[in-house]
Each structure stands twice: as C-alpha cells, then as structure tokens.
Coordinates of C-alpha atoms in Angstrom, one line a residue:
X1 CA 13.6 131.8 -105.2
X2 CA 12.0 128.6 -106.4
X3 CA 8.5 127.6 -107.1
X4 CA 6.3 125.2 -105.1
X5 CA 5.8 121.8 -106.6
X6 CA 2.8 121.4 -108.7
X7 CA 2.5 125.2 -109.0
X8 CA 1.1 127.2 -111.8
X9 CA 1.1 130.6 -110.1
X10 CA 3.5 133.2 -111.4
X11 CA 5.0 135.9 -109.2
X12 CA 6.6 138.8 -110.9
X13 CA 9.9 140.4 -109.7
X14 CA 9.8 143.8 -108.1
X15 CA 12.7 144.8 -110.3
X16 CA 11.2 144.8 -113.8
X17 CA 13.0 145.6 -117.0
X18 CA 12.4 148.8 -119.0
X19 CA 8.8 149.7 -118.2
X20 CA 6.0 149.2 -120.7
X21 CA 4.2 152.3 -121.8
X22 CA 0.5 152.5 -120.8
X23 CA -1.7 151.4 -123.7
X24 CA 1.1 149.9 -125.8
X25 CA 3.6 147.1 -126.3
X26 CA 6.7 146.7 -124.1
X27 CA 9.5 148.7 -125.7
X28 CA 12.4 146.4 -126.8
X29 CA 16.1 147.1 -127.2
X30 CA 18.0 145.6 -130.0
X31 CA 21.1 143.5 -129.3
X32 CA 23.5 146.2 -130.7
X33 CA 22.0 148.7 -128.3
X34 CA 22.6 146.6 -125.2
X35 CA 25.3 147.7 -122.8
X36 CA 28.5 145.7 -122.8
X37 CA 30.9 144.6 -120.1
X38 CA 34.5 143.5 -120.2
X39 CA 34.7 139.8 -121.1
X40 CA 37.1 139.1 -118.3
X41 CA 34.5 140.0 -115.8
X42 CA 32.0 137.4 -117.1
X43 CA 33.8 134.2 -117.6
X44 CA 31.0 131.8 -116.5
X45 CA 28.9 130.1 -119.2
X46 CA 30.1 131.9 -122.3
X47 CA 27.3 130.4 -124.3
X48 CA 24.8 132.8 -122.7
X49 CA 24.3 136.4 -123.7
X50 CA 26.4 138.9 -121.7
X51 CA 24.6 140.7 -118.9
X52 CA 25.4 143.8 -117.0
X53 CA 25.2 143.3 -113.2
X54 CA 21.5 142.8 -113.5
X55 CA 18.7 140.5 -114.4
X56 CA 14.9 140.7 -114.5
X57 CA 13.8 137.5 -112.6
X58 CA 10.6 135.9 -111.9
X59 CA 9.7 133.0 -109.7
X60 CA 6.9 130.6 -110.5
X61 CA 4.3 130.3 -107.6
X62 CA 6.4 132.1 -105.2
X63 CA 7.7 135.5 -104.0
X64 CA 10.1 136.8 -106.6
X65 CA 13.7 137.9 -105.8
X66 CA 16.0 140.1 -107.8
X67 CA 19.2 141.9 -107.4
X68 CA 19.1 144.3 -110.3
X69 CA 20.6 147.5 -111.4
X70 CA 20.0 148.8 -114.9
X71 CA 17.9 146.0 -116.6
X72 CA 18.9 144.6 -120.0
X73 CA 16.2 143.5 -122.3
X74 CA 16.2 140.0 -123.8
X75 CA 15.9 139.4 -127.5
X76 CA 12.5 138.3 -128.6
X77 CA 11.8 135.1 -130.4
X78 CA 10.6 135.3 -134.0
X79 CA 7.1 133.8 -134.4
X80 CA 4.5 133.5 -137.0
X81 CA 2.3 136.5 -136.3
X82 CA -1.0 134.6 -136.4
X83 CA 0.3 131.2 -135.1
X84 CA -1.8 129.4 -132.4
X85 CA 0.1 128.2 -129.3
X86 CA -0.6 127.0 -125.8
X87 CA -1.3 129.4 -123.0
X88 CA 1.9 128.3 -121.4
X89 CA 3.9 129.3 -124.4
X90 CA 2.1 132.7 -124.4
X91 CA 3.1 133.1 -120.8
X92 CA 6.8 132.4 -121.6
X93 CA 6.8 134.7 -124.6
X94 CA 5.2 137.5 -122.5
X95 CA 8.0 137.1 -120.0
X96 CA 10.5 137.3 -122.8
X97 CA 8.9 140.5 -124.1
X98 CA 9.2 141.9 -120.6
X99 CA 13.0 141.3 -120.6
X100 CA 13.1 138.2 -118.4
X101 CA 16.3 136.1 -118.7
X102 CA 16.1 134.0 -115.6
X103 CA 13.3 132.2 -113.7
X104 CA 13.4 130.1 -110.5
X105 CA 10.8 127.4 -110.8
X106 CA 10.2 123.9 -109.4
X107 CA 8.1 121.6 -111.7
X108 CA 5.0 119.8 -110.6
X109 CA 1.7 118.5 -112.0
X110 CA 0.0 121.9 -112.2
X111 CA 3.0 123.7 -113.6
X112 CA 4.4 121.1 -116.1
X113 CA 3.0 123.0 -119.1
X114 CA 4.9 126.2 -118.2
X115 CA 8.1 124.1 -117.6
X116 CA 7.6 122.5 -121.0
X117 CA 7.2 125.9 -122.6
X118 CA 10.4 127.1 -120.8
X119 CA 12.4 124.4 -122.6
X120 CA 11.3 125.9 -125.9
X121 CA 12.6 129.4 -125.0
X122 CA 16.0 130.3 -126.4
X123 CA 16.5 133.2 -124.0
X124 CA 15.0 132.2 -120.6
X125 CA 17.0 129.9 -118.3
X126 CA 15.4 128.2 -115.3
X127 CA 17.4 127.8 -112.1
X128 CA 16.2 124.7 -110.2
X129 CA 16.4 125.4 -106.6
X130 CA 15.8 122.4 -104.3
X131 CA 13.3 123.6 -101.7
X132 CA 9.9 124.5 -102.9
X133 CA 8.9 125.8 -99.4
X134 CA 11.9 128.0 -99.4
X135 CA 9.9 130.3 -101.6
X136 CA 6.4 130.1 -100.2
X137 CA 4.0 127.2 -99.6
X138 CA 2.3 128.1 -102.9
X139 CA 0.6 125.0 -104.4
X140 CA -0.3 126.4 -107.7
X141 CA -3.7 126.3 -109.3
X142 CA -5.8 123.4 -110.6
X143 CA -8.0 123.7 -113.7
X144 CA -10.8 126.3 -113.5
X145 CA -13.6 123.8 -113.2
X146 CA -11.9 122.4 -110.0
X147 CA -11.4 125.7 -108.2
X148 CA -13.3 125.7 -105.0
X149 CA -13.7 121.9 -104.8
X150 CA -10.6 121.3 -102.5
X151 CA -9.0 119.4 -105.4
X152 CA -5.6 117.9 -105.1
X153 CA -3.0 120.7 -104.7
X154 CA -5.6 123.4 -105.0
X155 CA -4.6 126.5 -103.0
X156 CA -6.4 129.8 -103.0
X157 CA -3.1 131.6 -103.5
X158 CA -4.6 134.9 -104.4
X159 CA -6.4 135.1 -101.1
X160 CA -3.4 133.8 -99.2
X161 CA -1.0 136.3 -100.6
X162 CA -3.3 139.3 -100.9
X163 CA -1.9 141.1 -97.9
X164 CA 1.7 140.6 -98.8
X165 CA 1.7 141.5 -102.5
X166 CA 1.2 144.7 -104.3
X167 CA -1.4 143.2 -106.6
X168 CA -2.8 139.8 -107.5
X169 CA -4.3 138.3 -110.7
X170 CA -6.2 135.1 -111.4
X171 CA -6.3 134.6 -115.1
X172 CA -9.6 133.0 -116.3
X173 CA -9.2 133.8 -120.0
X174 CA -6.2 132.8 -122.1
X175 CA -6.5 135.9 -124.1
X176 CA -5.7 138.0 -121.0
X177 CA -2.2 136.6 -120.6
X178 CA -0.3 139.2 -122.6
X179 CA -2.1 142.2 -121.0
X180 CA -1.8 140.8 -117.5
X181 CA 1.9 140.0 -117.7
X182 CA 2.5 143.4 -119.1
X183 CA 0.5 145.1 -116.4
X184 CA 2.2 143.0 -113.7
X185 CA 5.6 144.2 -114.6
X186 CA 4.3 147.8 -114.8
X187 CA 2.7 147.5 -111.4
X188 CA 5.7 145.8 -109.8
X189 CA 8.2 148.4 -110.9
X190 CA 6.3 151.7 -110.7
X191 CA 5.5 153.8 -107.7
X192 CA 6.7 151.9 -104.6
X193 CA 8.2 148.6 -106.0
X194 CA 6.5 145.4 -104.9
X195 CA 5.7 141.8 -105.8
X196 CA 2.8 141.1 -108.1
X197 CA 1.3 137.6 -108.2
X198 CA -0.3 136.1 -111.3
X199 CA -2.2 132.8 -110.8
X200 CA -2.6 130.7 -114.0
X201 CA -4.9 127.6 -113.8
X202 CA -3.6 124.5 -115.5
X203 CA -6.3 124.4 -118.2
X204 CA -5.4 128.0 -119.2
X205 CA -1.8 126.9 -119.7
X206 CA -3.1 124.1 -122.0
X207 CA -5.6 126.1 -124.0
X208 CA -4.7 127.2 -127.5
X209 CA -4.9 130.8 -128.5
X210 CA -3.4 133.5 -130.8
X211 CA -1.9 136.1 -128.6
X212 CA -2.5 139.8 -129.1
X213 CA 0.5 141.8 -127.9
X214 CA -1.1 145.2 -128.4
X215 CA -3.8 145.0 -125.8
X216 CA -3.8 148.2 -123.7
X217 CA -3.3 148.1 -120.0
X218 CA -6.4 148.7 -117.8
X219 CA -5.0 150.6 -114.9
X220 CA -6.5 154.1 -115.1
X221 CA -7.0 154.4 -111.3
X222 CA -3.5 153.2 -110.5
X223 CA -1.8 155.4 -113.1
X224 CA -3.8 158.5 -111.9
X225 CA -2.5 157.9 -108.4
X226 CA 1.2 157.6 -109.3
X227 CA 3.2 160.3 -107.5
X228 CA 3.8 163.5 -109.5
X229 CA 7.2 165.2 -109.7
X230 CA 8.0 167.0 -106.4
X231 CA 6.7 170.6 -106.2
X232 CA 9.4 173.2 -106.5
X233 CA 8.1 175.2 -103.5
X234 CA 8.4 172.1 -101.2
X235 CA 12.0 171.5 -102.4
X236 CA 12.8 175.1 -101.8
X237 CA 11.3 174.8 -98.2
X238 CA 13.7 171.8 -97.6
X239 CA 16.7 173.8 -98.8
X240 CA 15.6 176.7 -96.5
X241 CA 15.4 174.3 -93.5
X242 CA 18.9 173.0 -94.4
X243 CA 20.2 176.6 -94.5
X244 CA 18.7 177.3 -91.0
X245 CA 19.9 174.1 -89.4
X246 CA 23.0 173.6 -87.3
X247 CA 22.9 169.8 -86.7
X248 CA 21.2 168.2 -89.7
X249 CA 21.3 164.4 -90.4
X250 CA 20.3 162.4 -93.5
X251 CA 18.3 159.3 -92.6
X252 CA 18.4 157.1 -95.7
X253 CA 16.4 153.9 -96.4
X254 CA 15.9 151.3 -99.1
X255 CA 13.8 153.8 -101.1
X256 CA 17.1 155.4 -102.1
X257 CA 18.5 152.3 -103.8
X258 CA 18.0 153.8 -107.2
X259 CA 19.4 157.2 -106.3
X260 CA 22.8 156.6 -104.9
X261 CA 24.5 159.1 -107.3
X262 CA 22.1 161.8 -106.5
X263 CA 22.4 161.2 -102.8
X264 CA 26.2 161.4 -102.9
X265 CA 26.0 164.6 -104.8
X266 CA 23.6 166.1 -102.3
X267 CA 26.0 165.2 -99.5
X268 CA 28.9 166.8 -101.5
X269 CA 26.9 170.0 -101.8
X270 CA 25.7 170.2 -98.2
X271 CA 28.2 168.3 -96.0
X272 CA 25.4 166.7 -94.1
X273 CA 26.3 163.4 -92.3
X274 CA 24.4 160.3 -93.4
X275 CA 23.0 157.3 -91.5
X276 CA 21.2 154.4 -93.1
X277 CA 18.6 151.8 -92.2
X278 CA 19.2 148.1 -92.6
X279 CA 17.7 148.3 -96.1
X280 CA 19.6 151.5 -96.9
X281 CA 23.0 150.0 -96.4
X282 CA 25.2 150.7 -99.5
X283 CA 23.1 153.6 -100.7
X284 CA 25.9 155.8 -99.3
X285 CA 29.4 154.4 -98.9
X286 CA 29.9 153.2 -95.4
X287 CA 33.6 154.2 -95.4
X288 CA 32.9 157.8 -96.4
X289 CA 34.0 160.3 -93.7
X290 CA 30.4 161.6 -93.6
X291 CA 29.0 158.1 -93.1
X292 CA 27.6 157.3 -89.6
X293 CA 26.8 153.7 -90.8
X294 CA 23.5 152.1 -89.6
X295 CA 21.2 153.5 -86.9
X296 CA 18.6 151.8 -84.7
X297 CA 18.6 148.9 -82.3
X298 CA 22.0 147.7 -83.3
X299 CA 23.2 150.8 -85.0
X300 CA 26.3 152.7 -84.1
X301 CA 26.4 154.9 -81.0
X302 CA 27.3 157.9 -83.0
X303 CA 24.5 157.4 -85.6
X304 CA 21.9 157.2 -82.8
X305 CA 23.6 160.1 -81.0
X306 CA 23.4 162.2 -84.1
X307 CA 19.7 161.5 -84.6
X308 CA 18.9 162.1 -80.9
X309 CA 20.7 165.5 -81.1
X310 CA 19.8 166.6 -84.6
X311 CA 17.8 169.8 -85.2
X312 CA 16.9 168.6 -88.7
X313 CA 16.2 165.1 -89.9
X314 CA 16.0 164.5 -93.6
X315 CA 14.2 161.1 -94.0
X316 CA 14.6 159.8 -97.5
X317 CA 12.9 156.6 -98.6
X318 CA 12.3 155.3 -95.1
X319 CA 9.3 154.1 -93.0
X320 CA 10.3 154.9 -89.4
X321 CA 10.5 151.2 -88.6
X322 CA 10.3 150.2 -84.9
X323 CA 13.8 148.7 -85.0
X324 CA 15.0 152.2 -86.0
X325 CA 12.9 154.4 -83.8
X326 CA 12.5 152.4 -80.7
X327 CA 10.3 154.5 -78.5
X328 CA 8.8 156.5 -81.3
X329 CA 8.0 159.7 -79.4
X330 CA 11.6 159.9 -78.2
X331 CA 13.0 159.4 -81.7
X332 CA 14.5 162.6 -83.2
X333 CA 12.5 164.6 -80.6
X334 CA 14.7 167.7 -81.0
X335 CA 14.5 167.8 -84.8
X336 CA 12.3 169.2 -87.5
X337 CA 11.5 166.2 -89.8
X338 CA 11.4 166.2 -93.6
X339 CA 10.0 163.0 -95.0
X340 CA 10.3 162.2 -98.7
X341 CA 8.8 158.9 -99.9
X342 CA 7.1 157.6 -103.0
X343 CA 4.3 155.8 -101.0
X344 CA 1.8 158.3 -99.5
X345 CA 0.7 155.8 -96.9
X346 CA 4.2 156.0 -95.2
X347 CA 4.0 159.8 -94.7
X348 CA 2.9 160.4 -91.1
X349 CA 2.2 156.7 -90.5
X350 CA 4.6 156.3 -87.6
X351 CA 6.1 159.8 -87.1
X352 CA 4.5 163.0 -88.1
X353 CA 6.9 165.1 -90.3
X354 CA 7.1 168.9 -90.4
X355 CA 7.4 168.7 -94.2
X356 CA 6.2 165.7 -96.2
X357 CA 6.8 165.2 -99.9
X358 CA 5.2 162.3 -101.8
X359 CA 7.6 161.8 -104.7
X360 CA 10.3 159.7 -106.2
X361 CA 13.4 160.4 -104.0
X362 CA 15.6 160.5 -107.0
X363 CA 13.6 163.3 -108.6
X364 CA 13.5 165.2 -105.2
X365 CA 17.3 164.9 -104.9
X366 CA 17.8 166.0 -108.5
X367 CA 15.7 169.1 -107.9
X368 CA 17.4 170.0 -104.6
X369 CA 20.9 169.4 -106.1
X370 CA 20.1 171.8 -109.0
X371 CA 19.0 174.5 -106.6
X372 CA 22.1 174.0 -104.4
X373 CA 24.4 174.2 -107.4
X374 CA 22.8 177.4 -108.5
X375 CA 23.3 178.8 -105.0
X376 CA 26.9 177.6 -104.9
X377 CA 26.5 176.3 -101.4
X378 CA 25.8 179.6 -99.7
X379 CA 25.8 179.7 -95.9
X380 CA 26.2 175.9 -95.4
X381 CA 28.8 175.2 -92.8
X382 CA 28.3 172.2 -90.5
X383 CA 31.9 171.7 -89.6
X384 CA 31.3 172.1 -85.9
X385 CA 28.6 169.4 -86.0
X386 CA 30.8 167.1 -88.0
X387 CA 33.6 167.6 -85.5
X388 CA 31.3 166.7 -82.6
X389 CA 30.3 163.5 -84.4
X390 CA 33.9 162.6 -85.1
X391 CA 34.6 162.7 -81.4
X392 CA 31.8 160.3 -80.8
X393 CA 33.2 158.0 -83.5
X394 CA 36.5 157.9 -81.6
X395 CA 34.8 157.5 -78.2
X396 CA 32.4 154.7 -79.3
X397 CA 34.0 152.8 -82.1
X398 CA 32.6 149.4 -83.3
X399 CA 34.8 147.0 -81.4
X400 CA 34.9 143.7 -79.7
X401 CA 36.9 141.8 -77.1
X402 CA 39.2 138.8 -77.7
X403 CA 39.5 135.7 -75.5
X404 CA 42.7 133.8 -76.4
X405 CA 42.3 131.9 -79.6
X406 CA 38.5 131.9 -79.7
X407 CA 37.4 133.5 -82.9
X408 CA 35.4 136.8 -82.5
X409 CA 32.7 136.7 -85.1
X410 CA 33.4 140.4 -85.8
X411 CA 37.0 139.6 -86.5
X412 CA 36.1 137.0 -89.1
X413 CA 33.9 139.5 -91.0
X414 CA 36.7 142.1 -90.8
X415 CA 39.1 139.6 -92.4
X416 CA 36.6 138.9 -95.1
X417 CA 36.2 142.6 -95.7
X418 CA 40.0 143.0 -96.1
X419 CA 40.4 140.0 -98.3
X420 CA 37.6 141.0 -100.7
X421 CA 38.4 144.7 -100.4
X422 CA 34.8 145.4 -99.6
X423 CA 33.7 144.5 -103.1
X424 CA 31.6 141.4 -102.5
X425 CA 27.8 141.3 -102.7
X426 CA 26.8 140.1 -99.2
X427 CA 23.7 138.2 -98.3
X428 CA 22.7 137.1 -94.8
X429 CA 20.2 135.1 -92.9
X430 CA 18.7 136.6 -89.7
X431 CA 20.3 137.0 -86.3
X432 CA 23.6 138.1 -84.8
X433 CA 25.6 137.3 -87.9
X434 CA 23.3 139.6 -89.9
X435 CA 24.0 142.5 -87.5
X436 CA 27.8 141.9 -87.4
X437 CA 27.8 141.9 -91.2
X438 CA 26.2 145.3 -91.2
X439 CA 28.8 146.6 -88.7
X440 CA 32.0 145.2 -89.9
X441 CA 31.8 144.9 -93.7
X442 CA 32.3 147.9 -96.0
X443 CA 29.4 148.6 -98.4
X444 CA 30.0 151.2 -101.1
X445 CA 27.1 150.8 -103.6
X446 CA 23.4 150.2 -103.6
X447 CA 22.2 146.6 -103.7
X448 CA 25.5 145.3 -102.5
X449 CA 23.7 144.2 -99.3
X450 CA 20.9 141.6 -99.5
X451 CA 18.8 141.0 -96.4
X452 CA 15.2 140.0 -95.6
X453 CA 15.2 143.0 -93.3
X454 CA 11.9 143.5 -91.5
X455 CA 10.6 140.2 -92.6
X456 CA 13.2 138.5 -90.5
X457 CA 13.3 135.3 -92.6
X458 CA 15.9 132.8 -91.5
X459 CA 17.2 130.9 -94.5
X460 CA 17.2 133.9 -96.7
X461 CA 21.0 134.1 -97.2
X462 CA 21.9 131.1 -99.3
X463 CA 19.1 131.3 -101.9
X464 CA 19.5 135.1 -102.1
X465 CA 23.3 134.7 -102.7
X466 CA 22.5 132.2 -105.4
X467 CA 20.1 134.6 -107.0
X468 CA 22.8 137.4 -106.8
X469 CA 25.3 135.1 -108.5
X470 CA 22.9 134.4 -111.3
X471 CA 22.1 138.0 -111.8
X472 CA 25.8 139.2 -111.6
X473 CA 28.1 136.9 -113.5
X474 CA 31.7 137.3 -112.5
X475 CA 30.8 139.1 -109.2
X476 CA 32.1 138.0 -105.8
X477 CA 29.1 136.8 -103.8
X478 CA 29.3 135.8 -100.1
X479 CA 26.6 134.4 -97.9
X480 CA 27.5 135.4 -94.3
X481 CA 25.3 133.0 -92.4
X482 CA 24.5 131.6 -89.0
X483 CA 24.3 127.9 -88.3
X484 CA 20.6 128.1 -87.5
X485 CA 19.7 130.2 -90.6
X486 CA 21.9 128.1 -93.0
X487 CA 20.0 124.9 -91.9
X488 CA 16.7 126.4 -93.1
X489 CA 17.7 126.2 -96.8
X490 CA 21.0 124.3 -96.8
X491 CA 19.7 122.1 -99.7
X492 CA 20.2 125.0 -102.0
X493 CA 23.9 124.0 -102.0
X494 CA 22.7 121.5 -104.7
X495 CA 21.7 124.2 -107.1
X496 CA 24.8 126.3 -106.3
X497 CA 27.0 123.3 -107.1
X498 CA 25.1 122.1 -110.2
X499 CA 25.2 125.5 -111.8
X500 CA 28.8 126.1 -110.5
X501 CA 27.9 129.4 -109.0
X502 CA 30.8 131.1 -107.3
X503 CA 28.9 131.6 -104.0
X504 CA 31.1 131.5 -100.9
X505 CA 29.4 130.6 -97.6
X506 CA 30.9 131.8 -94.4
X507 CA 29.1 130.3 -91.5
X508 CA 29.5 131.9 -88.1
X509 CA 28.7 128.8 -86.1
X510 CA 28.0 129.2 -82.4
X511 CA 25.7 126.2 -82.1
X512 CA 22.9 128.4 -80.8
X513 CA 20.1 130.7 -82.0
X514 CA 22.5 133.5 -81.1
X515 CA 20.2 136.6 -81.1
X516 CA 17.6 134.8 -79.0
X517 CA 20.4 133.7 -76.6
X518 CA 21.5 137.3 -76.3
X519 CA 18.0 138.3 -75.2
X520 CA 17.9 135.3 -72.8
X521 CA 21.1 136.5 -71.3
X522 CA 20.0 140.1 -70.9
X523 CA 16.3 139.8 -70.0
X524 CA 15.5 136.2 -69.0
X525 CA 18.3 135.3 -66.5
X526 CA 20.1 133.3 -69.2
X527 CA 17.4 130.6 -69.1
X528 CA 17.9 128.6 -72.3
X529 CA 14.5 127.9 -73.9
X530 CA 15.2 125.7 -76.9
X531 CA 17.9 127.9 -78.3
X532 CA 20.7 125.3 -78.3
X533 CA 21.0 123.9 -81.8
X534 CA 23.9 121.4 -81.3
X535 CA 23.8 117.8 -80.3
X536 CA 22.3 117.6 -76.8
X537 CA 24.7 114.9 -75.6
X538 CA 27.7 116.9 -76.8
X539 CA 26.6 120.2 -75.1
X540 CA 29.9 121.6 -73.8
X541 CA 31.8 118.6 -75.1
X542 CA 33.3 120.4 -78.1
X543 CA 31.6 118.5 -80.9
X544 CA 30.3 120.7 -83.7
X545 CA 26.9 119.5 -84.8
X546 CA 25.8 119.2 -87.5
X547 CA 29.0 118.7 -89.5
X548 CA 28.7 121.4 -92.2
X549 CA 32.0 120.4 -93.8
X550 CA 30.7 116.8 -94.3
X551 CA 27.4 118.0 -95.6
X552 CA 29.0 120.4 -98.1
X553 CA 31.2 117.5 -99.2
X554 CA 28.0 115.5 -99.9
X555 CA 26.9 118.2 -102.3
X556 CA 30.4 118.2 -103.9
X557 CA 31.3 121.6 -102.5
X558 CA 34.8 122.1 -101.0
X559 CA 34.7 123.1 -97.3
X560 CA 36.8 123.7 -94.3
X561 CA 36.4 124.5 -90.6
X562 CA 38.4 126.8 -88.4
X563 CA 38.3 127.0 -84.6
X564 CA 41.3 129.3 -83.8
X565 CA 41.7 133.0 -84.5
X566 CA 45.1 132.4 -86.0
X567 CA 43.6 130.2 -88.7
X568 CA 41.0 132.6 -90.0
X569 CA 42.9 134.8 -92.5
X570 CA 44.5 131.9 -94.4
X571 CA 41.2 130.1 -94.5
X572 CA 39.3 133.1 -95.9
X573 CA 42.0 133.6 -98.5
X574 CA 41.7 130.0 -99.5
X575 CA 37.9 130.3 -99.7
X576 CA 38.0 133.4 -101.9
X577 CA 40.8 131.9 -104.2
X578 CA 38.9 128.7 -104.8
X579 CA 37.0 128.5 -108.1
X580 CA 33.2 128.0 -107.8
X581 CA 31.4 127.5 -104.5
X582 CA 33.0 127.0 -101.1
X583 CA 31.9 126.7 -97.5
X584 CA 33.9 127.9 -94.5
X585 CA 32.6 126.9 -91.1
X586 CA 33.9 129.4 -88.5
X587 CA 33.3 128.2 -85.0
X588 CA 32.6 131.2 -82.7
X589 CA 31.7 131.6 -79.0
X590 CA 28.0 131.7 -78.2
X591 CA 28.6 134.2 -75.4
X592 CA 29.3 137.0 -77.8
X593 CA 26.6 139.8 -78.0
X594 CA 25.8 142.2 -80.8
X595 CA 26.6 145.7 -79.4
X596 CA 25.6 148.5 -79.3
X597 CA 22.0 147.6 -78.4
X598 CA 18.9 149.7 -77.7
X599 CA 16.3 147.5 -76.0
X600 CA 12.9 147.1 -77.7
X601 CA 10.8 150.3 -77.3
X602 CA 13.8 152.0 -75.7
X603 CA 15.5 155.3 -76.5
X604 CA 19.0 156.5 -77.0
X605 CA 19.4 157.1 -73.3
X606 CA 18.9 153.3 -72.9
X607 CA 21.7 152.2 -75.2
X608 CA 23.9 149.3 -74.1
X609 CA 27.5 149.4 -75.1
X610 CA 29.2 146.6 -73.1
X611 CA 28.8 143.1 -71.7
X612 CA 28.3 139.6 -73.1
X613 CA 27.0 136.2 -72.1
X614 CA 29.9 135.7 -69.8
X615 CA 28.3 138.1 -67.4
X616 CA 25.1 138.0 -65.3
X617 CA 22.5 140.7 -65.5

C-alpha cells in the first residue's frame, strides 16, 4: 500500500514484529539468531538480507498491509548515543528498531523529509507504488502552525480515520517519536490486531533532537483491558458440550490465522468437521476430508447444511457477519453456540452465544487440546454425522456447466490450482472472481488467501499481491482478478515490473461488473444499470475492451489472451513458467453466476443452486 502524495502521516501495520515489552525498549534479535531459509527458495535480490515468508511493513499516510507469519527483526544501525538528528531520522530509526524492513510510500512536499531519511537507512527498503489514492486519500500533515488554517494539502487525517483505525496519534513533540512508534506497534499487534495511524507534521520531521529509546509506554488502561488466559472451567464446559453433541461444527474465522496448528490438532482429537469464513480460508486445509470449505452467501451447500442442522456450533475468531449468517435468527437455530474471540465487543454483538470466552483463540485451543489429550478422546464419535455430510458433498458438489469452447471461469481457476499444486499465495479483487477463487482453489495454510473481505474494496488484488511478493521472496503469488477490479489499480503493474516481482495476474474478463450483473439477472429483470464495462459501440461485437494485453506490454510485462477452453491449460502453464510478472487475460462469459447463493437476509431454506444469466427469473 502506498502513501498519498505530500503525506507525512504514518500508518503502522497490523502485523508487527516481536512485541515491545511495556515500559522498556523493543527486544532485538541478533543476526545469528535469525531463522534461515534455503537459498534456492529466495533467489530474488541476493543483496538483501534473507527473510522468512514474512515482513513487518508500514505504509506512509495510508492503511498498512502485511502478509506476515513469524516476523524477523531487522538489524539496528549503529549511532552515536547522544547524536542530534532530524525528527524524520528518528522516525526511521524507530521503525528499524521495531523490525521494519519494507515500507510503501509515495513522496510529496509534506513527506520529503521522511523519504530523505529512508535513503539513509541501510535496512529499510521503500516500494514505490504508483497510485497514492490506492491506499487512502490521506494528504499528510502540514507544519503545526498551519494546522487548522486549511493550508495547502492539510488534511485532518486523525479525525477522518478515527472510526476505521484501532488508534490514532498526532505527534506534536519531536521527543515523543520513539515512544509513540513503540506504542503503535504494541497496539497494532496485541489484542485484536488493527491499524494504528501516526500523524507527523512536517516541522516535527525537520526538528533536531536527541532520541531517548527508553521512554516507557503510557498505556495502563489498554494493557489492563487485554484479555486474560481463558478460564479452565470455561474450557472444561466447552469440552463437556463437545462430549454431549451429536452434530458439532467448527465455524472458523480470520481470528484463527495465528493458530492453524492448534486448530488442526483439535480437529484430529475430536473429528469435528470445519467450515470457514471468507477471512478464515486457509486456517484449515480446504482439501482435508473434514473440511466443509466456506459457508455463507456463496458457501458450499454442505457447509450451510451442516450449520443449519448442527446441535453445537464452535465459533472461533469470527464475528457472525451478515454475509455468513443471512437471516440471523435462523442461523444455527438448532445449535448451542460457543463463541471464542479476543475482542469482547464481538461476543453477543450479532448472535447470542450459550458460552462466550474472551481470550486468544490460540490459548483456548491449546488448553482444550491438553484436556482432550489427557482424556484420550473418550466418548467422541461423530462418524454418523460425518457420513451424513459426505453424502451432501456428493449430492451438491461445487460444479459448473460448459458451453462449447466458452471458458468457464471456474475451470480456469481449477487449472491454475492444478498447475500450481495449490501452493500459490492468492489475492483477489471483489466480485464473482473472488468467490470462484474461494470455491475452486485449494488453500492449505493461513494467510495463503488475501482478500479485502467485508470492506469489499475493488482494486485490492494487484497491490495486495505485490505486497505479498515483497514479503515472501521466492513464493508463487497470483492475483486472480476481474476486469473491473483490475482497472481500479492497474497502474501498480509499474511497481511490479520495476521491482521484477514474480506476480502473476489472471484476469477473468467478462466485460461486466459480474456480481452486480448476477443480482440484476436474479432480482431486477436483467435490467443493465451501468454494469457493462466494455466499449459501448462493441457491445456484443466481440471486441475486448480495454486491451489488457496491450496495456501490460506498455508496462513491459509479458501478457497473453485466451478465448477458448482448449487454450487455457497451456496458457496457464506458460504464465507460471515465465520469470517475473505476467498477465493472462481469460475471456469468460458474463452470463455465468456464482452458485450456490443465499439471497441477502435469507436462510438455508432459500439457497439457490442452479441457473445463470441465460435464463429469465
């Protein structure tokens, strides 16, 4: 994610490095203690330190993005202990001390000082994305004396982002920089992770000061409210409910992204089938026999059937989102509900649980696993329930129809899955392609799937894929995108090419806003209300507009287009074999619908399993 031009705000990633300890300095790891990876897996840019499938990232004056696993701490520059330096240099050193290796920032008048300081850092690399608004329309902060005067490029960014960040800071004293950056990382990564914004006026960046790195954090209220380890009696109650159940289901969300191992162990010990939310994809392997894949509006029939018929729903790290529940009073109406979440505000917000536990899901799973191991799986036999769900999988598989040599979008994703062996990190925009990517690609690990989820941000896929490639050198990264979503941030092909990131872009191009078209077909008599994205004069004439192959060529990125089903496999193989970035334009029919589908505010009984835009409703 890139910074807005002329910006001086700083937004800290929600995936911080090793946490600072309250009241002290950030703990640093020496080079010899840093985990290593096989050199063959990290061939890009050998001049840079090796990283392990992770990176702490920040974005200047924008919402930060990160695809991190176990963070690796950056080495710290050696400085004269009492040397004066500019506030901008203190900001950069503070970031170094918090383990930052990569930032995404766009230079402008109000942020030039920070960019100058970044050039002096031996360990932080800036990645110059090309669309400042792709981050957020954050115009940075003018000098303090001009705040409130409507000065050139002044924006009250703290007020604008207060409702969408976990916390905000406006730094008015240069001496506060080390403490505030330290606190920002601590806040972003503890409790329920979330973005923290730090607004730094231009004159603070220019002011000279001697930094004090030992300033204690001032967060007594926040620290006192952090969740405690889960109570043993509550975990025992959950185990008792599991023992009494006949049709239990695990409902797993994004809050389980740091506890994949513990979740898999819990499933091994209990034999309970698992369904995930959109954000939970990958937290449990989607090809496991006990996986029901995704539930909700476009979830599988068998996942929604399981929840509708469950007598116990174990909700872990979820928020009972409307795209999952539909008609909330009908959701899991036969089940006792256990809700475990680190955020107390989520407990009982949308659905009242029978047992609620405010705790880190990882700790809760560890505690329950220990109890189950001691009991040696006594009296747990859900084979009849699993057999019932297997029959539903056979009866309602994820499928699609074919029409001659037209390319079913689902087929293109299946071919990608086979060619990559389900190992790629997948990012998407928003729309039909996003849902097909959840249904027809295999996800086996947390954070393998990158989506804007409930935000519904078109244009998310390409910059997210670029960020994933930066954070995961040597990994296979694919942006499965729609033509509408790709156009929102297509200029980021420039950064992908300049940095030679091995990002593959597979565009499912139907010349329409496909998901909106699907709703028009189903609920608005197929009346097209500004959902055709192609060239109006060519509507129905076969011309593909815009020409993504030519556009990619202008950025220096190899590209190809396929229009026939028989061409897909060879084209995908060529894309994946090509070094560096590549764009494949896959022309698909706009009449295809994402199925299954539960209409908005519907229930399982309302699920739609057939039909497309070739029919009338």
